[in-house]
Structures are given as C-alpha cells and as structure tokens.
C-alpha atoms as one frame of an Amber mdcrd trajectory, in Angstrom:
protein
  28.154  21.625  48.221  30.875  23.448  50.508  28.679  25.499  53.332  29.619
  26.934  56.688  28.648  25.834  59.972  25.608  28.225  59.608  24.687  26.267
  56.306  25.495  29.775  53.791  26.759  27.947  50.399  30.318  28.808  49.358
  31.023  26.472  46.592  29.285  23.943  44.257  31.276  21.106  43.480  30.492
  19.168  40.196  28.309  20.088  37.043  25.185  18.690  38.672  24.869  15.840
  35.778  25.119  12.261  36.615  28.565  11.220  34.987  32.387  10.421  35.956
  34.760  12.800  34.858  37.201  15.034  36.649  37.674  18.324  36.291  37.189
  21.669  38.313  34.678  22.067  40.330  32.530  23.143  37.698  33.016  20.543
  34.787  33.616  17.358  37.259  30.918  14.538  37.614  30.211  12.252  40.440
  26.989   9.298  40.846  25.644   8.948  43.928  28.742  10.385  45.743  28.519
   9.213  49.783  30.929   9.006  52.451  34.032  11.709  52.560  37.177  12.411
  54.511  38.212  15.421  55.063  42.053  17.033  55.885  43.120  20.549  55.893
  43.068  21.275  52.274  42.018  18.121  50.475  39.086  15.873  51.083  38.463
  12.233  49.446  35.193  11.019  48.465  33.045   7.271  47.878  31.725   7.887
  44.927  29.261   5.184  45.447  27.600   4.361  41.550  31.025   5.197  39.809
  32.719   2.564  41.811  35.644   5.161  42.335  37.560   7.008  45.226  38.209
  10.484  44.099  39.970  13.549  45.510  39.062  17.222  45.759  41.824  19.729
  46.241  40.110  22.729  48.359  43.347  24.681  46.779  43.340  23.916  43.323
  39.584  22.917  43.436  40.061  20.307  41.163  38.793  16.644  41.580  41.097
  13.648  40.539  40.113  10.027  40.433  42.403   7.664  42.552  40.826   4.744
  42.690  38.395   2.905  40.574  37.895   2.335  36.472  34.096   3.717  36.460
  32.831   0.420  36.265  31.506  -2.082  38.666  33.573  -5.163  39.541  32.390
  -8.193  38.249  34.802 -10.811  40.557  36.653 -10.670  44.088  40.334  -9.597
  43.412  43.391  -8.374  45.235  43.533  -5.101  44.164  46.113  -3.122  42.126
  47.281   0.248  40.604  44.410   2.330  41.879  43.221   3.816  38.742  43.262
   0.329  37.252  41.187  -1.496  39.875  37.053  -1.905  39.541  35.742  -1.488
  42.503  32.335  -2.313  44.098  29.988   0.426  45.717  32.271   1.759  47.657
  30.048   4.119  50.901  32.354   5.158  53.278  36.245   6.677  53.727  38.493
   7.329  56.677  41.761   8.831  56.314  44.951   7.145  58.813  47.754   8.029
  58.178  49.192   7.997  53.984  46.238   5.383  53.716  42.251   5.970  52.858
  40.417   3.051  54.154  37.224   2.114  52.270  34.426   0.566  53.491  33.619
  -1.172  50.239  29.865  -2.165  50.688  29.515  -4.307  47.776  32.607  -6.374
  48.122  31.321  -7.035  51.839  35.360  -5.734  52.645  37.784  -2.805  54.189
  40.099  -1.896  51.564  42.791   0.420  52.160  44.352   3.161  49.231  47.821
   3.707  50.125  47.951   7.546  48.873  51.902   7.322  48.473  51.284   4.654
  45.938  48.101   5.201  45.230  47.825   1.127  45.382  44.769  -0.379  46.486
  43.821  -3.791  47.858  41.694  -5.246  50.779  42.739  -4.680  54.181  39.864
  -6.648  55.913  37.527  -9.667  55.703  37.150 -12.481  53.324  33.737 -11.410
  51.657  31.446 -14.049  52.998  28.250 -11.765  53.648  27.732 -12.307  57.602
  28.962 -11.113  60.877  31.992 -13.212  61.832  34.603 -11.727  64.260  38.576
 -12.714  64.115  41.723 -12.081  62.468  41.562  -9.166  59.381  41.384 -11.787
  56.562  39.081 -14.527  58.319  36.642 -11.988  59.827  33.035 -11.753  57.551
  31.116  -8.521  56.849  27.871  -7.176  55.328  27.589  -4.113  53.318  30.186
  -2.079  55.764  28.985   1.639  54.738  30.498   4.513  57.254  33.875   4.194
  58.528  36.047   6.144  61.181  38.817   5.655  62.937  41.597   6.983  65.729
  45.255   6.343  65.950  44.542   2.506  66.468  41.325   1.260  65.283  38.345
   2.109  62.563  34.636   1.963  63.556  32.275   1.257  60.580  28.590   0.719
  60.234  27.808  -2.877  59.157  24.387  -2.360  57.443  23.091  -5.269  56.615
  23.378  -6.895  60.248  22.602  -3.418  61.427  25.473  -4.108  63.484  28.988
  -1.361  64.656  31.970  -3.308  64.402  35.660  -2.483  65.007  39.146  -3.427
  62.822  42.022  -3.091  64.325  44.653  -0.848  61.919  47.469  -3.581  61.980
  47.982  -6.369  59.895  48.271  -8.446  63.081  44.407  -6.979  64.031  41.489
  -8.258  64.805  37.739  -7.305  63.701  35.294  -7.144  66.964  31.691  -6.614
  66.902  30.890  -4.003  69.004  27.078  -4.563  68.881  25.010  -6.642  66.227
  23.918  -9.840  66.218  23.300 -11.312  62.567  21.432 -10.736  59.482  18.302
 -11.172  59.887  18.350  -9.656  63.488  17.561  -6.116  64.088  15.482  -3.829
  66.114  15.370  -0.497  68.081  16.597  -1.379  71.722  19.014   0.619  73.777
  21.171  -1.322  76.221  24.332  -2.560  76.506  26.453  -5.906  74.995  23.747
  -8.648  72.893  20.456  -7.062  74.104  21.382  -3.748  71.640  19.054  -3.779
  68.480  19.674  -1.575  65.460  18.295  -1.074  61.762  20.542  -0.355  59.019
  22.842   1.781  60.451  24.897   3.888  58.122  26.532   7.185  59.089  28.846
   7.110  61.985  31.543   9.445  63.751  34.049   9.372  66.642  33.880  12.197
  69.067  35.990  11.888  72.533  35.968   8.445  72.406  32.276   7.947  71.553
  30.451   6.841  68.603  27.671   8.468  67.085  25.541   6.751  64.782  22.385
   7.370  62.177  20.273   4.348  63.276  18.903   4.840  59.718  16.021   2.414
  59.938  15.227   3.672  62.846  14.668   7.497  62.093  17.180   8.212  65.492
  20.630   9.174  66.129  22.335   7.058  68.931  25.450   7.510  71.355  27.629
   3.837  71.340  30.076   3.394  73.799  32.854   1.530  72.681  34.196  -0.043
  75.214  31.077  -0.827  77.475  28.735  -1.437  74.121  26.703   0.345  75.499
  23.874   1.956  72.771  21.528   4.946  74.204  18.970   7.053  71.374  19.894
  10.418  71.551  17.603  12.387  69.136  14.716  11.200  66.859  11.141   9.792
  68.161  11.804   6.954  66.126   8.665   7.980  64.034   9.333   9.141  60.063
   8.528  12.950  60.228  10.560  16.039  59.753  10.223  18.064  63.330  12.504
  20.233  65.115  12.880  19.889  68.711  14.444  19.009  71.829  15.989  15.098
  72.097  13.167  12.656  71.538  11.029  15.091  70.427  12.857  15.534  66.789
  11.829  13.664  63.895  14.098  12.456  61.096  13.432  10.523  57.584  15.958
   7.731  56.942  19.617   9.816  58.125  22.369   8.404  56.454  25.162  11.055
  57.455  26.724  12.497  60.418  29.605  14.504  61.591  30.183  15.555  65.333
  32.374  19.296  65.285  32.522  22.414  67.039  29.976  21.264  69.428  27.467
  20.239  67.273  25.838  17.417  65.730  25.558  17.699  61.884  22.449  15.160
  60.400  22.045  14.421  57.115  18.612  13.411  56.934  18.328  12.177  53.724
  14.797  11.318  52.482  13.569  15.128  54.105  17.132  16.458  51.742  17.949
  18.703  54.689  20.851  18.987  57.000  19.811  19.177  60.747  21.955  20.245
  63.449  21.350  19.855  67.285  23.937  20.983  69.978  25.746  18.500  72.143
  25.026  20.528  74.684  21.047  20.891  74.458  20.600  18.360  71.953  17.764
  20.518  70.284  17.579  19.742  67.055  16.687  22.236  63.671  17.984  22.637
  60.359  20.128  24.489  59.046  18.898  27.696  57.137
C-alpha cells in the first residue's frame, strides 16, 4: 500500500493473493514481500517467500521481476542472469548507485543486482553462519535482513547475532561489526563498543549519519552511532503492548520496519499491523490514522 505521510491510502499494489506474477498493480502477486528501496519514480522490493527482487514503476505502475526464478535455492552459487538465478529469502534492499544490494538472509550473504545488466551475484561473505569480520569474501554473516547505505558503506541488521555490521562498497572492502557479539549472545543493554546487547534486530535506516534500528526482540527502537558504537533506546518500554506515548513510555509488538523522513520516525510494528510514527523532535509516538 502507497499512503501519505498522514497514512490516507493512494494506491494498492498487488491482487492481495499469495502468488508471483507481475503485472499492474492490480493483477501482480508478491509472498511475504519485506524490505524496499525507493528512488524518485521506481522502487525495488525483497520479495521474501518468492525468492525474487522485483521492481515497481510509480509511472507505469507496473511490477517486473529482476531477480529470482520463484523458487528457493537449493545450493550456494555465483550468481547469474538475474531472472535465471534462485535465490534464498532475500529481506532487505539498498539502492547505490546502478546496483541493488541484497541482504540475502538465507544465503547468510550481500549480493549485489547490477540494474544495467540486471546480473546478480554475491558481493559479500562466504556463507558460514557466524559473525566473522574481514575482507568482503572471508567475512561470515547470519541471516543479514535490513540494509542501507551512503556513498561509501552499507549498514545491515545481522539477525541472528542480533548484531549491526558494516561492508564497505568496494571490492577492496572490508565487513566491520559495529556492535554484536555472536550467536548465541544477545540482550537489551545500551552502551557503547562489546557491552551493547541486542535481539534480533531487523529494520534499520541512516539519517545524518546515525542509525536507527527496530531492536525487534526487544519491542524498542534504538539510535547506533556508527562511529563511537555507541547504542541508546529511543522509544519502546521494552514490554509487548501497543501504547502511544512519549519515548519510553510507547509500546511496540515485534517492529520489523523503519524509515527516518521529513522529521519523523516511521515504525512498522508488525505483530500490532499498524504503522506508528513519533517525531524526532518530541519522540512521541502514535499511529498513523
């Protein structure tokens, strides 16, 4: 669904049936559609239980597959013609450039769709499911789910060892855990460098340099600082609930989305199937009508 910023509906996109087809708006079909991109007239889509990339033209409003057969990958493999390739749940896109970048969850790996070509292959990490920093192809991953990214580096959320990490976007880069520990660590503690616990983090956005997270596990939103990895909770009481209110006060179910624009924090807080909003300024939380 297309809304505003005041959450009125202006266009439905897809039939509303679980399927994979393109189409208009109308007659297309998506599965579990997550993470999205979005540029002035176009915006690019994970959809997740396809196992597919695709594209919506806001002009045309017409969605195309790029990437992806439909069909879940069954084997590790370098890519190829994009509409060729199986894929493996992919949760999260960030446009740089002429490429998408994928955070492709099930193949523990950043891929990257060059949209010139529309060729796609992995970018980053060798698949291993843990957190291993180093160069692009040596460094490990688990479940990488939201991805964003500036002129020089992406920020994703590395789920499964509730962990934000960083890839540098050169073949020459590095991937850097920004804070995150290891599998079977997690928690809900603010702080800065190693003492930073987090549960199954999943959305995440860059706004003036900072990141903002849905600590999903943890029913909060969080500020990280990049360079100082630094973590601080900035709404939710960390309690399951659906309240409005001021900072702590709020209560969330499970976010998984979030976008940080025009001033405002957009939530989407999943198991309560609401969007919530909450003003950088005031950070009081409500959703949107």
């Amino acid at each position: 669904m297309i809304t505003d910023f005041d959450g009125n509906a202006q266009h439905f996109i897809g039939s509303g049936d679980q399927g994979f087809s393109d189409g208009t708006y109308q007659t297309a079909a998506f599965c579990d559609p997550q993470g999205m991109a979005l540029t002035s007239d176009k915006f690019y889509v994970a959809d997740t239980k396809n196992h597919a990339i695709r594209r919506v033209d806001l002009t045309t409003q017409e969605v195309t597959t790029l990437a992806g057969a439909g069909e879940q990958s069954e084997t590790f493999h370098n890519g190829g013609p994009g509409r060729s390739v199986a894929l493996t749940s992919p949760s999260g896109v960030e446009l740089s450039g002429n490429r998408l970048f994928i955070a492709m969850a099930g193949f523990h790996k950043i891929w990257a769709l060059d949209l010139e070509s529309e060729e796609v292959r992995p970018y980053a990490c060798n698949g291993r499911e843990r957190i291993e920093d180093g160069p692009l192809v040596e460094a490990e991953l688990a479940q990488p789910s939201g991805i964003v990214a500036d002129d020089n580096v992406s920020y994703f959320t590395d789920s499964e060892t509730s962990a934000i990490r960083s890839a540098d976007l050169t073949s020459a880069g590095v991937v850097t855990s920004i804070v995150g520990q290891d599998l079977f660590t997690f928690g809900d503690v603010d702080g800065s460098a190693d003492e930073v616990r987090l549960q199954y983090p999943l959305g995440i956005d860059l706004h003036n340099g900072i990141l903002y997270i849905t600590d999903t596990y943890n029913n909060k939103i969080k500020r990280i600082y990049p360079h100082t990895r630094e973590a601080v909770s900035l709404l939710g009481s960390g309690r399951q609930g659906s309240a409005d209110g001021v900072g702590s006060e709020a209560e969330f179910r499970e976010p998984g989305g979030i976008s940080v624009v025009a001033g405002h924090i957009y939530v989407a807080d999943t198991n309560n199937h609401a969007i919530r909003v909450a003003a950088l300024g005031t950070l009081e939380i409500k959703g949107l009508k």
